[in-house]
mmCIF file of C-alpha atoms and ligand atoms in Angstrom:
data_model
loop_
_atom_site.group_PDB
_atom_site.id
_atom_site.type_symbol
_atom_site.label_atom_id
_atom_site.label_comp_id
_atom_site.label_asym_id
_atom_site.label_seq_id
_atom_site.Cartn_x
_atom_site.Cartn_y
_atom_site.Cartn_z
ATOM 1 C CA UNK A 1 -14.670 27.137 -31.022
ATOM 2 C CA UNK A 2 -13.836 23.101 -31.660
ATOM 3 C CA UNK A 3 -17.045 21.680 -30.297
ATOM 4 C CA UNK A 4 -17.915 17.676 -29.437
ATOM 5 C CA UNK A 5 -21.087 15.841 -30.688
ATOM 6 C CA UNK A 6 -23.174 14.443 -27.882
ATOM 7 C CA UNK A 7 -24.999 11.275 -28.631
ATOM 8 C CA UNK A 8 -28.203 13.197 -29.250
ATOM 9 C CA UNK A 9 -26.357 15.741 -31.879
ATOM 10 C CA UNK A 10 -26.156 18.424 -29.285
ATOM 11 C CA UNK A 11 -22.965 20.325 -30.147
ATOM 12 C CA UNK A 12 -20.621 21.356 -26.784
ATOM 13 C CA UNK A 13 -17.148 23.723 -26.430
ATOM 14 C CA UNK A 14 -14.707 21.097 -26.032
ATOM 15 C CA UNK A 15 -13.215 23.638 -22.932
ATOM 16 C CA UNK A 16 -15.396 25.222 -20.401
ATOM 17 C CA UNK A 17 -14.755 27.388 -17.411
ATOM 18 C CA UNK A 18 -15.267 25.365 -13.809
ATOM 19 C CA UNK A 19 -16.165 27.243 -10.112
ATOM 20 C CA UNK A 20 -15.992 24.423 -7.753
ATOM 21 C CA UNK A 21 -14.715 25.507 -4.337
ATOM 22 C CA UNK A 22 -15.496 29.652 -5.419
ATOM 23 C CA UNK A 23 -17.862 30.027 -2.976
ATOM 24 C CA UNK A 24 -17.421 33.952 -2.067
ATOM 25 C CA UNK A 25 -20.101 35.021 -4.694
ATOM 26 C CA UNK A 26 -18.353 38.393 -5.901
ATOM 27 C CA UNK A 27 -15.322 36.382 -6.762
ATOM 28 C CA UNK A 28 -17.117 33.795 -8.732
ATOM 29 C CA UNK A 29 -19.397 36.187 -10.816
ATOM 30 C CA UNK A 30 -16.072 38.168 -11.361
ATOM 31 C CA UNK A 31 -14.018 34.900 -12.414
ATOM 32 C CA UNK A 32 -16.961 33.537 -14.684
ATOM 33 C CA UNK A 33 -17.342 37.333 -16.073
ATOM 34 C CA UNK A 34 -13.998 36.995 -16.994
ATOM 35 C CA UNK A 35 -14.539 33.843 -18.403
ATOM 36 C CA UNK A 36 -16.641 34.997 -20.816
ATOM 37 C CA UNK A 37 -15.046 37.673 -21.677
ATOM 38 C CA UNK A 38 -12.312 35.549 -22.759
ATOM 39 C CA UNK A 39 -14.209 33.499 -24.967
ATOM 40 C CA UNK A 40 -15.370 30.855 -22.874
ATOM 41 C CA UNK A 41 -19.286 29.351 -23.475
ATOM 42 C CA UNK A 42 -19.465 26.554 -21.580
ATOM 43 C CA UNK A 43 -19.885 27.279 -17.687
ATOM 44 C CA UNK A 44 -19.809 24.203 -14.801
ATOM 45 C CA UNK A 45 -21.577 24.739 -12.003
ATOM 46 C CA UNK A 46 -23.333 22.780 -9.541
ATOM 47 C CA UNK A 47 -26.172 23.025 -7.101
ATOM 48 C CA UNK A 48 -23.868 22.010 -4.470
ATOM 49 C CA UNK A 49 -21.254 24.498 -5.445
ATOM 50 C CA UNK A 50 -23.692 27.350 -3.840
ATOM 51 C CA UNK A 51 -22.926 29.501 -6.482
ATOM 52 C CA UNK A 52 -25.078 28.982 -9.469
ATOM 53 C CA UNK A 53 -26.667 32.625 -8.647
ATOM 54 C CA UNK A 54 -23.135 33.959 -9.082
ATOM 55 C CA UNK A 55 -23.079 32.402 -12.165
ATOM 56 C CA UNK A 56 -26.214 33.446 -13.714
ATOM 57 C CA UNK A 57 -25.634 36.916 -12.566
ATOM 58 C CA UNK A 58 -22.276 37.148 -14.824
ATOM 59 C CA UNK A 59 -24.248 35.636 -17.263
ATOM 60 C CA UNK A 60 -26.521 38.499 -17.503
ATOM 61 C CA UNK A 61 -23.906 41.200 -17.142
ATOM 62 C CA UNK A 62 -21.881 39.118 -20.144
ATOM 63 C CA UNK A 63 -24.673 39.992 -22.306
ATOM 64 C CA UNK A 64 -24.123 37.017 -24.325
ATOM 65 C CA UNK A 65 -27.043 35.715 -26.329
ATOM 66 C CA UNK A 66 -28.217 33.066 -24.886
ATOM 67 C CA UNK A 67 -27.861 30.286 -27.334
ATOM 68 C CA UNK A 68 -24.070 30.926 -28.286
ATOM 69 C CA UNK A 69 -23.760 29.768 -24.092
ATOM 70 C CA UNK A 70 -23.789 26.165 -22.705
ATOM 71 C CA UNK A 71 -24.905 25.940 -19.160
ATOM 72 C CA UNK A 72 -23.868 22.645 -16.804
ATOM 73 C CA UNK A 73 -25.699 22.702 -13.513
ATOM 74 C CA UNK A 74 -25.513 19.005 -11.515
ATOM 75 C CA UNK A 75 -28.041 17.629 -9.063
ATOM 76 C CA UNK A 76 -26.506 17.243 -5.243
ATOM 77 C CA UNK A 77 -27.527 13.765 -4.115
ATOM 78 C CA UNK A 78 -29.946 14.731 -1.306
ATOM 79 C CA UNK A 79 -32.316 15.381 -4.043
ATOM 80 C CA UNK A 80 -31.813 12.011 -6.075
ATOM 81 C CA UNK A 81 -35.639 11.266 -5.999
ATOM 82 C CA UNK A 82 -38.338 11.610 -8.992
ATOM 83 C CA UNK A 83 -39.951 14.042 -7.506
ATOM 84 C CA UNK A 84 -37.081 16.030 -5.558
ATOM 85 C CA UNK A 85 -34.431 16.223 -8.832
ATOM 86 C CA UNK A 86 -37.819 18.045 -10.388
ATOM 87 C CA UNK A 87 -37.768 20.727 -7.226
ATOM 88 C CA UNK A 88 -34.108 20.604 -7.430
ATOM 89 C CA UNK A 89 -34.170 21.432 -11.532
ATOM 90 C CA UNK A 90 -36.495 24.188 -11.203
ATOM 91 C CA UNK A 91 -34.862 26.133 -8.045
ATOM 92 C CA UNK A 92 -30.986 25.515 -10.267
ATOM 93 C CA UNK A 93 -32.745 27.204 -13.243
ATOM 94 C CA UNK A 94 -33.933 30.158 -11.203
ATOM 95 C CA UNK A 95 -30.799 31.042 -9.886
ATOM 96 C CA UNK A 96 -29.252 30.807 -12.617
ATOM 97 C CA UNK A 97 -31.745 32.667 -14.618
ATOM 98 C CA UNK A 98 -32.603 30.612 -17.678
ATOM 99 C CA UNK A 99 -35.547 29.081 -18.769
ATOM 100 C CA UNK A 100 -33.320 25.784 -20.426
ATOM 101 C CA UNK A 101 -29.950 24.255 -18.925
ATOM 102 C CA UNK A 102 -27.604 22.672 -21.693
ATOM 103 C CA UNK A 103 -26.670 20.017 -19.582
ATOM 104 C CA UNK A 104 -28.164 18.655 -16.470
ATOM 105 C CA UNK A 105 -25.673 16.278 -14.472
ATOM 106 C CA UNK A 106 -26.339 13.245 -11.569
ATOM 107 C CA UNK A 107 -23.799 15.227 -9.496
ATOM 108 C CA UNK A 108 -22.955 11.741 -7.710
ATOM 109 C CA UNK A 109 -23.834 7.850 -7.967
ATOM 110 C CA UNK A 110 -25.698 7.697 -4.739
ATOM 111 C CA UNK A 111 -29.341 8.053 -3.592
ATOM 112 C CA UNK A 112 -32.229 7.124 -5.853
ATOM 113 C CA UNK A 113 -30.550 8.454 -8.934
ATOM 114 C CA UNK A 114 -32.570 5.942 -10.996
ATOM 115 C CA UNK A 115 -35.721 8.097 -9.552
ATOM 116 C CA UNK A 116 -33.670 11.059 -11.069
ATOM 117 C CA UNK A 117 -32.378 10.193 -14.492
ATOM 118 C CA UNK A 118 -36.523 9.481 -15.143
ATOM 119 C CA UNK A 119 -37.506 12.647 -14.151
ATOM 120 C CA UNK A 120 -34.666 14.000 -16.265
ATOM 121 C CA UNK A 121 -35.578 12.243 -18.993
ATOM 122 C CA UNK A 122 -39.241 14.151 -18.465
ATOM 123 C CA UNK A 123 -37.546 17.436 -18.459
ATOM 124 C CA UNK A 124 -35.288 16.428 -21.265
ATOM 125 C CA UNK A 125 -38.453 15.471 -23.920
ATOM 126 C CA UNK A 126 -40.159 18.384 -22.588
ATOM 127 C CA UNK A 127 -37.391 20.601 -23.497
ATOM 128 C CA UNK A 128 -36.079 21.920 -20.685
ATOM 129 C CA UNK A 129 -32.511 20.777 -20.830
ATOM 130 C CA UNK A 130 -30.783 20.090 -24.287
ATOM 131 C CA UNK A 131 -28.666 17.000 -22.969
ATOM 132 C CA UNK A 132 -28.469 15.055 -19.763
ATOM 133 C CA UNK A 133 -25.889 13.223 -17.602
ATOM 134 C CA UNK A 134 -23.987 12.025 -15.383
ATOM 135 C CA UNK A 135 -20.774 12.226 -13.131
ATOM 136 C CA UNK A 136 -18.678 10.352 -10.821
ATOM 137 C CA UNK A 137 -20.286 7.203 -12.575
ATOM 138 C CA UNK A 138 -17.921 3.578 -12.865
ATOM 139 C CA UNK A 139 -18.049 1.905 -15.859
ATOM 140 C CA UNK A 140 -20.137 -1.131 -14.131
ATOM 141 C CA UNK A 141 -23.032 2.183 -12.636
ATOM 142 C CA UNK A 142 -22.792 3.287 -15.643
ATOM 143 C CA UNK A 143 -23.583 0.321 -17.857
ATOM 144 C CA UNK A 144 -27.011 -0.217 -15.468
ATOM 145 C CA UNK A 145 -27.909 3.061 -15.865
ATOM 146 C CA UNK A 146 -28.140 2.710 -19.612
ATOM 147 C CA UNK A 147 -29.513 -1.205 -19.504
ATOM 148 C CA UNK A 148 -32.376 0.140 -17.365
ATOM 149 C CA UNK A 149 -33.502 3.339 -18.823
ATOM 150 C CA UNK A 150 -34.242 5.111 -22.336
ATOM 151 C CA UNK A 151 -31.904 7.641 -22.782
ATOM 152 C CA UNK A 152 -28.192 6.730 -22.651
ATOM 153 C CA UNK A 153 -26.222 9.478 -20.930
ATOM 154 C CA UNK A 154 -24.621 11.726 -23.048
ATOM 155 C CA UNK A 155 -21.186 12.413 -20.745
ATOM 156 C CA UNK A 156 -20.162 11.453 -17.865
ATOM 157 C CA UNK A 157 -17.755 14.093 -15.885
ATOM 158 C CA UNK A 158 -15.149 11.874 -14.129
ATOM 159 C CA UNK A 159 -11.516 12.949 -12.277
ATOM 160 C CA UNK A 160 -9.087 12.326 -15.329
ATOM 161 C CA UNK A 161 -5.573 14.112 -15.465
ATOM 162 C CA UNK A 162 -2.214 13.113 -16.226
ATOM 163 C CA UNK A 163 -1.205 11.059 -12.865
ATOM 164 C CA UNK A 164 -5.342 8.859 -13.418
ATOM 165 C CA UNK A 165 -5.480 9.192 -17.007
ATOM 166 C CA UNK A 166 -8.937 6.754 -17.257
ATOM 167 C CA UNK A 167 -7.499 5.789 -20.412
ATOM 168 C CA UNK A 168 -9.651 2.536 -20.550
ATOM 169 C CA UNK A 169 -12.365 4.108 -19.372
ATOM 170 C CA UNK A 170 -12.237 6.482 -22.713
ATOM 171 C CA UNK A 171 -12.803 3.389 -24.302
ATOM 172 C CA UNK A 172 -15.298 2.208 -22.935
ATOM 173 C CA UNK A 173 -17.120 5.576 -22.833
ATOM 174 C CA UNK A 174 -16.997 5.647 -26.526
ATOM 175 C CA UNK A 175 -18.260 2.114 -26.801
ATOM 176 C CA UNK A 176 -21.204 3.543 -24.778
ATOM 177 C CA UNK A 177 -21.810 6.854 -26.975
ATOM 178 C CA UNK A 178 -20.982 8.888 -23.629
ATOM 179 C CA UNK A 179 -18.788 11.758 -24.049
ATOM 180 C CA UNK A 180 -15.724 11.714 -21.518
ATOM 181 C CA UNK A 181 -15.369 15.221 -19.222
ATOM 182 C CA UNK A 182 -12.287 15.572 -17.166
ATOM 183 C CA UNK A 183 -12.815 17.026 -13.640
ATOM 184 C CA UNK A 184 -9.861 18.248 -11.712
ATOM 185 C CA UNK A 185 -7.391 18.604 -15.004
ATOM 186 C CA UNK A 186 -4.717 19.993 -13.097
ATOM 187 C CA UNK A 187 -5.689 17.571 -10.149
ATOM 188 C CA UNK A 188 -5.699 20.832 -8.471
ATOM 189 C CA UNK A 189 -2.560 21.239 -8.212
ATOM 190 C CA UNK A 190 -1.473 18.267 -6.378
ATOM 191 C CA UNK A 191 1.500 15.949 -6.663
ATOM 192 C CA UNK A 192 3.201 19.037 -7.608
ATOM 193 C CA UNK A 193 1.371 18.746 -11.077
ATOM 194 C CA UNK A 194 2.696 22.131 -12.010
ATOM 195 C CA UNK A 195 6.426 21.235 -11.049
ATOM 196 C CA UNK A 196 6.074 18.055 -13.234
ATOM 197 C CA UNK A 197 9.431 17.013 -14.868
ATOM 198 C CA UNK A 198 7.998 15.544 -17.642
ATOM 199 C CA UNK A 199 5.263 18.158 -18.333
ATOM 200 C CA UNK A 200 7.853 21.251 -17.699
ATOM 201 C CA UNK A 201 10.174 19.944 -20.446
ATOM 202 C CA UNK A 202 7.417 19.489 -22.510
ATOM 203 C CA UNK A 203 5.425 22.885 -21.820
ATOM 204 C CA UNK A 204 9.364 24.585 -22.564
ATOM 205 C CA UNK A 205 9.373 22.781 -25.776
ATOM 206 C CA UNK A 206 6.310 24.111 -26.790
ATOM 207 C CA UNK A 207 6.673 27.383 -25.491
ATOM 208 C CA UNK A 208 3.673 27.475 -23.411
ATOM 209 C CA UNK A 209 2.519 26.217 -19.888
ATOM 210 C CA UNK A 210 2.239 23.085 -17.751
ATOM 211 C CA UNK A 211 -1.564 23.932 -17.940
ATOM 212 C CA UNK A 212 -1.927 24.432 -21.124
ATOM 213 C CA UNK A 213 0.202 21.476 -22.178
ATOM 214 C CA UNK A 214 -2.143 19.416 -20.069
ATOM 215 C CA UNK A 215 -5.325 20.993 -21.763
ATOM 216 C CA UNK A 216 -4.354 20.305 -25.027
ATOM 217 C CA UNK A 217 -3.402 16.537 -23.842
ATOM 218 C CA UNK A 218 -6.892 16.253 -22.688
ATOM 219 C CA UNK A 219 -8.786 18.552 -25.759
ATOM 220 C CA UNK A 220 -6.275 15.528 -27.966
ATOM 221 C CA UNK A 221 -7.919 12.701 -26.525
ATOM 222 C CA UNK A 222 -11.082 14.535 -27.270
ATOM 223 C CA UNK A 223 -12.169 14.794 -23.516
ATOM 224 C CA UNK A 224 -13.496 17.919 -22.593
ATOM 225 C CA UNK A 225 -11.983 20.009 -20.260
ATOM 226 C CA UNK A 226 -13.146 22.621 -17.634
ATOM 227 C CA UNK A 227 -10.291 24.085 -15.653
ATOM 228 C CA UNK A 228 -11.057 26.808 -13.263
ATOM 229 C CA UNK A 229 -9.352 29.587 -11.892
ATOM 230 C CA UNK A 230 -9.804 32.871 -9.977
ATOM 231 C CA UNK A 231 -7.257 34.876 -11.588
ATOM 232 C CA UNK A 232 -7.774 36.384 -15.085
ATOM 233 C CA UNK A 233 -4.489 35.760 -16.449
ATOM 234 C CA UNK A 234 -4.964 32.018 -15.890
ATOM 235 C CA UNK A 235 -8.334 32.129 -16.976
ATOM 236 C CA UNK A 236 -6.854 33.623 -20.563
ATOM 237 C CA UNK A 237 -3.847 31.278 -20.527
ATOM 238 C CA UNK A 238 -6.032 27.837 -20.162
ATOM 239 C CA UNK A 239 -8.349 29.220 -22.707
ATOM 240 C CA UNK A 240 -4.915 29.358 -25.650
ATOM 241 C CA UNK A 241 -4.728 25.499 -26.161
ATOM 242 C CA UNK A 242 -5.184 25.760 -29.619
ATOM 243 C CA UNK A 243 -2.154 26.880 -31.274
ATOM 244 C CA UNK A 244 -0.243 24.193 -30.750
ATOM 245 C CA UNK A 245 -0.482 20.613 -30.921
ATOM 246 C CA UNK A 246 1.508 17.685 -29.233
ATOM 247 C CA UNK A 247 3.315 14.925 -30.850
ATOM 248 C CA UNK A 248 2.765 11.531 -30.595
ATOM 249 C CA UNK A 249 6.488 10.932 -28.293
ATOM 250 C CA UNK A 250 4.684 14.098 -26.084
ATOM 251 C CA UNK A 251 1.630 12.050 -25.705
ATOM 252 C CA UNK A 252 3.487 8.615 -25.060
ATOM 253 C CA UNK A 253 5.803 10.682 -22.452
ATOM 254 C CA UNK A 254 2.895 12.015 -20.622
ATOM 255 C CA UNK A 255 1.145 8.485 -20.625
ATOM 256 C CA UNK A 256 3.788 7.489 -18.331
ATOM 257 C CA UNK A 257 2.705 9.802 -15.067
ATOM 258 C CA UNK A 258 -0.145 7.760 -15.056
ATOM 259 C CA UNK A 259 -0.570 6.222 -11.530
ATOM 260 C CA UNK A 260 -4.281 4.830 -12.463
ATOM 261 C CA UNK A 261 -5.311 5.865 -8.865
ATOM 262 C CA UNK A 262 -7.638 8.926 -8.054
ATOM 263 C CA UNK A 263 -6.145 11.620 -5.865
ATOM 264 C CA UNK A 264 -8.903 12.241 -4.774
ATOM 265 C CA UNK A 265 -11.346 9.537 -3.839
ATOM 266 C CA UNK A 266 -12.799 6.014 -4.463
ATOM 267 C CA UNK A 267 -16.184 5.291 -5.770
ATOM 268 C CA UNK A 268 -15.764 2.211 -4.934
ATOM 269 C CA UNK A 269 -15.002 3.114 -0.762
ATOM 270 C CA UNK A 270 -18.289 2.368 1.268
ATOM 271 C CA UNK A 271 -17.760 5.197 3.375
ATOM 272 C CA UNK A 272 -17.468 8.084 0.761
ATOM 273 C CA UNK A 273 -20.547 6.626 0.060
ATOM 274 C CA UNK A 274 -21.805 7.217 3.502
ATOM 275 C CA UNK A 275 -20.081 10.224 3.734
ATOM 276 C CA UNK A 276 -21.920 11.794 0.567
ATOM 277 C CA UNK A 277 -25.322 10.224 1.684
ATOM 278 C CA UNK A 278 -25.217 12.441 4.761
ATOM 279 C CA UNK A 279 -23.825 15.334 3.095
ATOM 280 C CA UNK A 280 -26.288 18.020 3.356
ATOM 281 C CA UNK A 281 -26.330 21.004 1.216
ATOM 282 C CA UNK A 282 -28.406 24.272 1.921
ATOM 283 C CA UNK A 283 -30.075 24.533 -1.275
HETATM 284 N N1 LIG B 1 -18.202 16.364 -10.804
HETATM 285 C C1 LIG B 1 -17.383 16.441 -9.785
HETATM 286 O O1 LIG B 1 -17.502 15.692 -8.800
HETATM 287 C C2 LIG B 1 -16.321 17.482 -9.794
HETATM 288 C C3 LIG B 1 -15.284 17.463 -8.835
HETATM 289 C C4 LIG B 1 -14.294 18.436 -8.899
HETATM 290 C C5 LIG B 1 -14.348 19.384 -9.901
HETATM 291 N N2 LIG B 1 -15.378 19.406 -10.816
HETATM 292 C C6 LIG B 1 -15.458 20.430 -11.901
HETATM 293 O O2 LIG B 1 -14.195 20.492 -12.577
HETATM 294 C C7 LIG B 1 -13.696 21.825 -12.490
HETATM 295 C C8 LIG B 1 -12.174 21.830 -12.455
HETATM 296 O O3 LIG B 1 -11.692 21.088 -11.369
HETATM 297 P P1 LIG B 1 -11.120 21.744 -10.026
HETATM 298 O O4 LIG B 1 -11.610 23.122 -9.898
HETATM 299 O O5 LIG B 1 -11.428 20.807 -8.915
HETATM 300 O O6 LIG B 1 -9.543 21.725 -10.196
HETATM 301 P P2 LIG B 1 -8.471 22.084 -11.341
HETATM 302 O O7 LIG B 1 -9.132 22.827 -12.459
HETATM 303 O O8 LIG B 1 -7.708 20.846 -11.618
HETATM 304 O O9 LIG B 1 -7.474 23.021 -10.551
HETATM 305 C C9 LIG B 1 -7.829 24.285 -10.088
HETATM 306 C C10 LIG B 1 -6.607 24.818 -9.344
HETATM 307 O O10 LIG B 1 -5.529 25.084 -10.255
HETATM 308 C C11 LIG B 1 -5.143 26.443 -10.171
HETATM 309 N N3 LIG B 1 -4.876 26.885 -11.551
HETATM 310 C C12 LIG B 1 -5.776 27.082 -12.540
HETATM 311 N N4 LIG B 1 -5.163 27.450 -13.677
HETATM 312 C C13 LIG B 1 -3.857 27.494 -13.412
HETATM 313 C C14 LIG B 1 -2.708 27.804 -14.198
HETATM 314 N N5 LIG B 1 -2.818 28.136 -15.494
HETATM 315 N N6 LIG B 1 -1.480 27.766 -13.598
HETATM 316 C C15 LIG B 1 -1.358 27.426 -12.285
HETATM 317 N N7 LIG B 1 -2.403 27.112 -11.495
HETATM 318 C C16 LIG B 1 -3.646 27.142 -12.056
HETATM 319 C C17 LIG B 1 -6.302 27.163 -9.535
HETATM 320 O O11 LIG B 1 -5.860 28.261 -8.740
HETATM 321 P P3 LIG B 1 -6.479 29.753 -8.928
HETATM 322 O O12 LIG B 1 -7.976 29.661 -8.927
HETATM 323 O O13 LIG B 1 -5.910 30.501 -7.773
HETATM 324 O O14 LIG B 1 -5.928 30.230 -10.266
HETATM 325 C C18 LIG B 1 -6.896 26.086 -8.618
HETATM 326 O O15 LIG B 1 -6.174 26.043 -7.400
HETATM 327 C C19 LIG B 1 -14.361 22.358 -11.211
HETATM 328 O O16 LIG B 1 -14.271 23.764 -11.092
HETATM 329 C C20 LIG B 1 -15.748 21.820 -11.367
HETATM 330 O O17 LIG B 1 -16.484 22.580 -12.284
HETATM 331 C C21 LIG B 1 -16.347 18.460 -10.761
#
């Protein structure tokens, strides 16, 4: 398994297995199963997915010893808060069945997440999490963070695929000592990522997919990648990246999709602010 150094020496899978938006909790403890099975070790979930039970469950059943696994759980920003992200840590842990996480997460840049990255650095020296982070964090949050606190984060999972390639932002993460994570590799499938002109020619070159084309452009950068999917034969296929390797013309071709604009969202948009300030998850 080709593993990345975290800034504390914590070793993690360069590719993972994500379950956002698998809420139906047979079909995620099914797809992570699967996962596993397939030789993934490094499982993202999130308290605000609603499924870290799922998850622990195929954990179990997996039988996998525990320390050949690394677990990502993230913090939802109603409990940003010293005292709530404690609450928050130890109800994530129980349904996922552990007694450490891997890697803890800031899910999102909002709320008192300053209140949060202390108590996680608590829960970090006392052992309960080997590594902690953050997401969804701009380069300027992100430089505060670390001016104001102890620990420096050691990633920080932001949207990166081939039409918002953060290429500068790579930079500057490695500057930092923060290890870049891609959310969203495939962009879920939107601008017709899988139709891609430019990633099609390339994937037929190759012999292999659009997906795992843009895997293996991610796992060459050295970001780490967690793709989900549902259905085992994708879940195999994104996990065979690493039989193949991409030139340096592939690499310049695919730096040309870049649109260095999110698909998704703006961190920098006052109302998704708002918008994830008053979203309330069930915990
Ligand atoms: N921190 C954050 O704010 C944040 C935000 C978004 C995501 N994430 C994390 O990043 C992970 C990945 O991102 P994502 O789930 O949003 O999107 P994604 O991995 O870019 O795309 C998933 C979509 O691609 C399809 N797909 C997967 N493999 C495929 C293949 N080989 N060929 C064709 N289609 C394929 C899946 O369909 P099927 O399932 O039907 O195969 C699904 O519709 C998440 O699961 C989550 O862990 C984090």
């Amino acid at each position: 398994m080709q593993t990345v150094t975290l800034n504390n020496g914590v070793k993690m899978p360069i590719i993972g297995f994500g379950v956002y938006q698998v809420p139906d909790a047979e079909e995620c403890e099914n797809a992570v199963y699967e996962a596993l099975m397939a030789g993934y070790r490094l499982i993202d979930t999130a308290a605000g997915y609603l499924n870290e039970e799922a998850v622990g469950r195929a954990i179990k059943r997996s039988g996998i010893p525990r320390e050949e696994l690394f677990i990502t759980t993230k913090l939802w920003v109603q409990d940003a808060g010293y005292e709530s992200a404690k609450l928050a840590f130890a109800k994530s842990l129980k349904k996922l069945q552990l007694d450490y996480l891997d890697l803890y997460l800031i899910h999102q840049p909002f709320g008192d997440y300053y209140g949060a990255w202390r108590a996680m650095e608590e829960l970090y020296r006392e052992g309960k999490m080997k590594a902690i982070g953050v997401s969804n964090f701009l380069p300027d949050r992100l430089m505060d963070l670390i001016v104001h606190n102890e620990i420096v984060p050691a990633l920080n999972q932001i949207e990166t695929h081939p039409f918002y390639q953060q290429t500068e932002t790579t930079v500057f993460l490695k500057e930092q000592g923060v290890q870049h994570q891609s959310w969203a590799p495939f962009a879920e499938g939107r601008g017709n990522m899988f139709g891609n002109e430019v990633l099609t020619s390339i994937a037929e070159k190759h012999n292999k997919s659009v997906a795992q084309v843009v895997l293996r452009w991610l796992v060459q950068r050295e970001v780490v990648v967690i793709p989900k999917s549902v259905r085992k034969e994708r879940i195999v296929e994104n996990f065979d990246i690493f039989d193949f390797e991409l030139s340096a013309d592939d690499m310049e071709q695919i730096s040309t999709l870049d649109t260095r604009e999110s698909l998704f969202l703006s961190y920098r948009d006052p109302e998704v602010a708002k918008m994830m300030g008053n979203w309330r998850v069930d915990l």
